[in-house]
Rosetta silent file (secondary structure, phi, psi, omega in degrees, C-alpha in Angstrom):
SEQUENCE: XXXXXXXXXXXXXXXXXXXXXXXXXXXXXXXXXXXXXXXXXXXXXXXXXXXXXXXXXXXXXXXXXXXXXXXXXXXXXXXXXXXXXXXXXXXXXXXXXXXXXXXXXXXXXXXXXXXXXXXXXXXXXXXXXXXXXXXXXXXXXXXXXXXXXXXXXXXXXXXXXXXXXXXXXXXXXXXX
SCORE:     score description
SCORE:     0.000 S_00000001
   1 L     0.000  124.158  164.210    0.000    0.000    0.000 S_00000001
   2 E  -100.332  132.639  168.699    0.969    3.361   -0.946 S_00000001
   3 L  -118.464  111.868  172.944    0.087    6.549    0.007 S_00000001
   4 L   -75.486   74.725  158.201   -0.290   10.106   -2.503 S_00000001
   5 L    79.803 -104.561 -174.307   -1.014   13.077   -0.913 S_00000001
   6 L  -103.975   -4.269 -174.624   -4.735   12.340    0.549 S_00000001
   7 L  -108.463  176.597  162.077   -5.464    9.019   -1.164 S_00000001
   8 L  -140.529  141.815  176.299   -4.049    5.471   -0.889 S_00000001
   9 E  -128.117  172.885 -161.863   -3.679    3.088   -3.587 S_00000001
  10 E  -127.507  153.365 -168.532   -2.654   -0.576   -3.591 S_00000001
  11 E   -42.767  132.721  178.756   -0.334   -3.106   -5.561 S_00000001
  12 L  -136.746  -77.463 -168.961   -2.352   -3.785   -9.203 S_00000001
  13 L  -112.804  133.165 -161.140    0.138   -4.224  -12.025 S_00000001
  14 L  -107.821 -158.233 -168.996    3.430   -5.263  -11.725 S_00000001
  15 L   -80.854   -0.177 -160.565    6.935   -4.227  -13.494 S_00000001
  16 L  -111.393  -41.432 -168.909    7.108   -7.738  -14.875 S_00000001
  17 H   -61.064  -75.785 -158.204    3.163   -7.881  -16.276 S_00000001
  18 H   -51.462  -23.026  169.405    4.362   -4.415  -17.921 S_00000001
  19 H   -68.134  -56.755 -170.772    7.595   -5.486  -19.630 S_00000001
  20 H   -24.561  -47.274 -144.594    5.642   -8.307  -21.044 S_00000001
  21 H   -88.995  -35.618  169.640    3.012   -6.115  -22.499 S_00000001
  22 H   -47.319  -35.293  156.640    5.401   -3.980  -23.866 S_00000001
  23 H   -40.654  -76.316  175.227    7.397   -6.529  -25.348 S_00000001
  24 H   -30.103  -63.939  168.997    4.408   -7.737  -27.089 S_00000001
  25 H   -26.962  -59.479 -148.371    3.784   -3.957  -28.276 S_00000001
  26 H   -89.847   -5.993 -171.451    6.877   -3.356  -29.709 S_00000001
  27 H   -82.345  -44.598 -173.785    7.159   -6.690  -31.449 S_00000001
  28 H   -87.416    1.132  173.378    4.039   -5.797  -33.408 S_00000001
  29 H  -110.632   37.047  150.677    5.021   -2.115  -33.957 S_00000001
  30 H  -104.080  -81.534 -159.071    8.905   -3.439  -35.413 S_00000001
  31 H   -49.777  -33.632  153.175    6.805   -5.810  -37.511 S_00000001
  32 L  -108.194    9.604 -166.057    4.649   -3.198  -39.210 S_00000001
  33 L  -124.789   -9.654 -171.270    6.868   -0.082  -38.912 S_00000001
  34 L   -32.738  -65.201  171.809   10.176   -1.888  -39.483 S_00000001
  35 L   -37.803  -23.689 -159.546   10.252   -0.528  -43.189 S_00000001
  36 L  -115.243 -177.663  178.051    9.579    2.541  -42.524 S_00000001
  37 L  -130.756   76.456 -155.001   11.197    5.432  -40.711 S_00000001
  38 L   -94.684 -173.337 -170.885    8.386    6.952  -38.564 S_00000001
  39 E  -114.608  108.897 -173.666    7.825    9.312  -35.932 S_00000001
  40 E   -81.202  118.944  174.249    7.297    8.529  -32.662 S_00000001
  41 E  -110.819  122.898 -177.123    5.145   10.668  -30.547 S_00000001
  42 E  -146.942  158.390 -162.283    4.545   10.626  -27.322 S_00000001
  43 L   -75.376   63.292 -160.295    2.315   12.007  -24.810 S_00000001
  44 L   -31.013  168.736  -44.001    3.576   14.197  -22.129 S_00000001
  45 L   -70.296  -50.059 -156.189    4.060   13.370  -19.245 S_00000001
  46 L   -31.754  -38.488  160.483    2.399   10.278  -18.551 S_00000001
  47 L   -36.106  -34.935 -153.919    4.355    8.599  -21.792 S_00000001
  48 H   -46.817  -56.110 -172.077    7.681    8.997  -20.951 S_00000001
  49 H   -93.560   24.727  178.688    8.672    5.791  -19.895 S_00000001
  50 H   -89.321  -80.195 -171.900    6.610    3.952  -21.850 S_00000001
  51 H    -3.963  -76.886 -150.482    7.706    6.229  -25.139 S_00000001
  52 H   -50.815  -46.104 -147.646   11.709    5.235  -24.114 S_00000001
  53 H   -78.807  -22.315 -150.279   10.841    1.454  -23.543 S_00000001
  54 H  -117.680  -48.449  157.625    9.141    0.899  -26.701 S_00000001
  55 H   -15.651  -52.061  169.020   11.866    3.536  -28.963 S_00000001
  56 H   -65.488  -26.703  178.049   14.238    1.211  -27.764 S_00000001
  57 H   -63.459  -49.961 -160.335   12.761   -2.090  -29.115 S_00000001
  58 L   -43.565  149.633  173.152   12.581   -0.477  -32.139 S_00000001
  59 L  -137.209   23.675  178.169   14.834   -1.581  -34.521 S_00000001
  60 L   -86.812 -162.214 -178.594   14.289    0.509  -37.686 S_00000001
  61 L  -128.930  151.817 -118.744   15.363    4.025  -37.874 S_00000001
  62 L   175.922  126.311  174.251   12.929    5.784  -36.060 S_00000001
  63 E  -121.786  152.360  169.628   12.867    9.847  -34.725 S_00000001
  64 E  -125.436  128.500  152.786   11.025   10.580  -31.350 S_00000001
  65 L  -149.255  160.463 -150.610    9.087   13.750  -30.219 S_00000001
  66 L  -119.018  143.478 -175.752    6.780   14.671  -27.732 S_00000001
  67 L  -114.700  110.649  171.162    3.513   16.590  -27.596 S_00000001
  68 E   -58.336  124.635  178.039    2.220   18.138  -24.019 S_00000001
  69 E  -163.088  147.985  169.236   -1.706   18.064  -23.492 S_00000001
  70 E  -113.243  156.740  128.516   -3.738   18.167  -20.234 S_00000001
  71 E  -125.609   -2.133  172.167   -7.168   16.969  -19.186 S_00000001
  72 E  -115.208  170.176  170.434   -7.166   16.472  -15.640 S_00000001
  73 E  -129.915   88.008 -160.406   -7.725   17.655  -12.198 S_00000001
  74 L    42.865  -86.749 -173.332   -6.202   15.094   -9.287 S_00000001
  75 L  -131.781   26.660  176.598   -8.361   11.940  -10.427 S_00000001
  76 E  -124.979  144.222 -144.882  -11.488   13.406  -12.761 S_00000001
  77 E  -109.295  140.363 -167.072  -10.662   13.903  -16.030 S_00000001
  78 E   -91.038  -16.063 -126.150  -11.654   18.057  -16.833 S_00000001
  79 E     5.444   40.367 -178.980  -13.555   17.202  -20.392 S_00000001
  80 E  -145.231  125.672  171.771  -11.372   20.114  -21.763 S_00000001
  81 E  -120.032  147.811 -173.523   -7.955   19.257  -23.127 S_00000001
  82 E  -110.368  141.257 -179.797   -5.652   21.900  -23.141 S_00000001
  83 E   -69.303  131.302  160.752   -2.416   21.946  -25.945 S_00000001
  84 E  -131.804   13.779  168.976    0.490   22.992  -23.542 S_00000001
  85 E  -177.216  122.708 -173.869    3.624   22.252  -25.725 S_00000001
  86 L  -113.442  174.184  166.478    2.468   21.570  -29.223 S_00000001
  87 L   -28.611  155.712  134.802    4.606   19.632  -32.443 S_00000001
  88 L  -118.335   -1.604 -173.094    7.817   21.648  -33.758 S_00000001
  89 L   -97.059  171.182  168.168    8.645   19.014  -36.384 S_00000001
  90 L  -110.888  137.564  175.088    6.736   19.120  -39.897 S_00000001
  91 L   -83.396  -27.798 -179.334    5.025   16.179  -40.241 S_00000001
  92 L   -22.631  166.556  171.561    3.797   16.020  -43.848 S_00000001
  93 L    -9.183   58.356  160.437    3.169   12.821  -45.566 S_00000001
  94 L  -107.536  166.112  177.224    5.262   11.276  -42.500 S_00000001
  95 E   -90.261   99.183 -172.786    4.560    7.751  -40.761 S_00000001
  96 E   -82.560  136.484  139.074    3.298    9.179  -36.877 S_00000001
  97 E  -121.192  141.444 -167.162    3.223    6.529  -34.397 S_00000001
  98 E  -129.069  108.550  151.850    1.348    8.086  -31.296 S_00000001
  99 E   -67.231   72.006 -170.408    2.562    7.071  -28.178 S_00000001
 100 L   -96.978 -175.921  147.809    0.028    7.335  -24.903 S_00000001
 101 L   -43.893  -86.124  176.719   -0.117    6.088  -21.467 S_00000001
 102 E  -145.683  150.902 -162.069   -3.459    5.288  -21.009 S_00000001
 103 L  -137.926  109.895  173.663   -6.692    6.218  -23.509 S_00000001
 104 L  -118.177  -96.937 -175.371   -9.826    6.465  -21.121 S_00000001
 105 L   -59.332  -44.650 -175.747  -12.316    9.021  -22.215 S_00000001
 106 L   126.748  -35.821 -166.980  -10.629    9.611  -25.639 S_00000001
 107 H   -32.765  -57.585 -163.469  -10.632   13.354  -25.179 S_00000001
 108 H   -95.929   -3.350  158.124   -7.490   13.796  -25.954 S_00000001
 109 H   -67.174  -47.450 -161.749   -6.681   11.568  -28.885 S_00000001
 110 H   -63.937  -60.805 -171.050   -9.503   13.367  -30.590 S_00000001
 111 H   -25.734  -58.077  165.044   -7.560   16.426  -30.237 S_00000001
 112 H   -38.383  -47.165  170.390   -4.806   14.970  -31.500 S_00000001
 113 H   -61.776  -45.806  167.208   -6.038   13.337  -34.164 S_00000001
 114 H   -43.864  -76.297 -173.167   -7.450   17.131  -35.003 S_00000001
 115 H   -39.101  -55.024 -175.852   -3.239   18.202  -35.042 S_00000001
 116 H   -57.426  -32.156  173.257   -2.308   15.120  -36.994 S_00000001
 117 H   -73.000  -59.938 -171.380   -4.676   15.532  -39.672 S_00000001
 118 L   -56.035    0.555 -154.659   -3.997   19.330  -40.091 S_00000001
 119 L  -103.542  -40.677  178.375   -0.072   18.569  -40.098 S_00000001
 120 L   105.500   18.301  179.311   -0.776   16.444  -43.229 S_00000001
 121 L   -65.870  159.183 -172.617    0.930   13.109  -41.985 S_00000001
 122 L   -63.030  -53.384 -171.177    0.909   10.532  -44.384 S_00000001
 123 E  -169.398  138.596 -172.148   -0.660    8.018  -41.567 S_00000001
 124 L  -135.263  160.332  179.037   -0.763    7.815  -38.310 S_00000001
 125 L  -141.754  138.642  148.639   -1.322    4.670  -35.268 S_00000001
 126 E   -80.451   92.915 -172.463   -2.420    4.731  -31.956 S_00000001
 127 E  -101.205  162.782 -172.612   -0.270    2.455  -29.765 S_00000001
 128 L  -151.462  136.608  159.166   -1.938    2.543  -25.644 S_00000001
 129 L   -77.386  -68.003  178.487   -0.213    1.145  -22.788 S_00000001
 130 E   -91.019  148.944 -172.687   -3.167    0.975  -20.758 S_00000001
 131 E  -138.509  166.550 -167.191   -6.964    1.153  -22.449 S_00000001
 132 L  -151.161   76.418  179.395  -10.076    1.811  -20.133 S_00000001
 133 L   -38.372  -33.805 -152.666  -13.144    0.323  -22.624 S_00000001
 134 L   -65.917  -50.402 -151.745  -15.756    1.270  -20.207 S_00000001
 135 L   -89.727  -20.699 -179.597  -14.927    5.009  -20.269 S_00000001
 136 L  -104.823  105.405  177.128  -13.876    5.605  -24.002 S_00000001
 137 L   -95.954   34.879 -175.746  -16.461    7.081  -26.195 S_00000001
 138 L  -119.372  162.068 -164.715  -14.689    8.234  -29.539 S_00000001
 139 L  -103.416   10.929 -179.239  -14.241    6.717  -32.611 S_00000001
 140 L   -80.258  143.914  178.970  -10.395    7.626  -33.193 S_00000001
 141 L   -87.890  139.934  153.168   -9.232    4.108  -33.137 S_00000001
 142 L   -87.293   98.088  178.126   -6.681    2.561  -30.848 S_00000001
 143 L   -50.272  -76.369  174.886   -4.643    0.395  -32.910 S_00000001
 144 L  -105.785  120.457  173.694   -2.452   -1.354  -30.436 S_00000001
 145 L  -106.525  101.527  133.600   -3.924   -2.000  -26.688 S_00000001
 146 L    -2.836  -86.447  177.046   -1.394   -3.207  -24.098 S_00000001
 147 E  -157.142  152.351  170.267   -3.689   -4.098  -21.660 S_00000001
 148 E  -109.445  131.460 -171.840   -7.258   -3.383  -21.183 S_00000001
 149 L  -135.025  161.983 -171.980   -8.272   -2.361  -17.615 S_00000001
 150 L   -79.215  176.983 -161.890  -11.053   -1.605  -15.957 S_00000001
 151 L   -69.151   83.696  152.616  -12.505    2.550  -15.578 S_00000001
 152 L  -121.883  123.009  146.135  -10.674    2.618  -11.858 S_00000001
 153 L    -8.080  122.051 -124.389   -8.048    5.493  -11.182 S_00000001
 154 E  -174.781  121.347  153.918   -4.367    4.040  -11.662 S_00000001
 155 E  -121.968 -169.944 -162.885   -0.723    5.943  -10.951 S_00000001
 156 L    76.165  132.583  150.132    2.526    4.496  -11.642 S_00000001
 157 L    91.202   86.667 -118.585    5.061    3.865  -14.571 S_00000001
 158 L   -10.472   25.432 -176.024    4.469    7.952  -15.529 S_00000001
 159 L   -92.375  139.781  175.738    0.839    7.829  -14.467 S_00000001
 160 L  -173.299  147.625 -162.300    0.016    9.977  -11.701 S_00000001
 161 L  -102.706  107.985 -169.588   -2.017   11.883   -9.054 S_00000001
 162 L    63.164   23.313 -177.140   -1.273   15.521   -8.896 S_00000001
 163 L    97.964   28.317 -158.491    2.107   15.215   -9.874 S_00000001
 164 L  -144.581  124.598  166.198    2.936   12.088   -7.672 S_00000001
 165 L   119.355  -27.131 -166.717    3.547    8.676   -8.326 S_00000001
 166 L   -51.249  -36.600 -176.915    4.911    9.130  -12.298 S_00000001
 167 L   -76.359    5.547 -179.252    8.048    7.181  -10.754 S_00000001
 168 L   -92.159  149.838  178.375    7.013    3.718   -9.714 S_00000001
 169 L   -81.578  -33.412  165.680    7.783    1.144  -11.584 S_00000001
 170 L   -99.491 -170.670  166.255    4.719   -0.883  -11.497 S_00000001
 171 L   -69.806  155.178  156.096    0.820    0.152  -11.229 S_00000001
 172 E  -148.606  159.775  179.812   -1.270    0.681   -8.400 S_00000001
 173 E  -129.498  177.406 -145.959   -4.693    1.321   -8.529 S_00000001
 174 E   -78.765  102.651  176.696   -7.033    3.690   -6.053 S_00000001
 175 L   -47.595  123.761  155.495   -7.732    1.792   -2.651 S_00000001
 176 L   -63.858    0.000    0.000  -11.669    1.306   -2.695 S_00000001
């Protein structure tokens, strides 16, 4: 059991489940991206260490950069995402792979999806560490799902509550 500021959450997913899934991830994003030399995006902050773990499997030649966007407030999701550090690269007719965390409500893929289109990539994929079916009601597709978990509240491995928690290595999820 851990405790974040006023809440406590408890052992869920561990650093070993998450290597797995990641493995698994990166095996099927080498196997369709191999050819190509695409751009790996990923989704401040919560991404980070996923973004590094699965840039390293790669084993093509492969650029990474990161795009900043908020939607929360401590554990409710705001239903307003705001851009806070947008693209600097040009994008045109490039191969995007979009790197999140976790994809619950959706909000902020759609945004994204807005940016990506407007930038004029070529194509773009949605890889998700974590997926939350219950809670996501948009039709931008998540190509590659991790793991699908249920809608509960979740820090660890750059997931986090109010700024807390992004540094554990496995999951925990929100003591009931």
């Amino acid at each position: 059991m851990i405790k974040l500021h006023d809440l406590e959450f408890e052992p869920y997913i561990s650093e070993e489940e998450i290597t797995q899934v990641i493995d698994r991830i990166s095996d099927e994003v080498n196997r369709d991206f191999g050819d190509k030399t695409p751009v790996f995006i990923g989704v401040l902050n919560g991404s980070f260490m996923f973004a590094s773990e699965v840039v390293k499997r790669f084993q093509g030649d492969c650029e990474i950069s990161f795009v900043k966007l908020g939607s929360y407030k401590g554990t409710e999701s705001t239903g307003e995402v705001k851009t806070l550090l947008g693209l600097n690269q040009d994008l045109k007719d490039r191969t995007v792979v979009l790197l999140e965390d976790i994809v619950d409500t959706g909000n902020t893929l759609v945004e994204l999806d807005q940016i990506l289109k407007q930038s004029g990539v070529k194509e773009y994929k949605v890889v998700s560490l974590f997926f939350k079916p219950e809670a996501y009601k948009k039709s931008v597709p998540v190509d590659y799902i991790g793991m699908e978990i249920p809608n509960k509240f979740i820090v660890g491995y750059g997931l986090d509550y109010d700024g807390l928690g992004r540094n554990l290595t496995q999951v925990y999820k929100r003591k009931e």
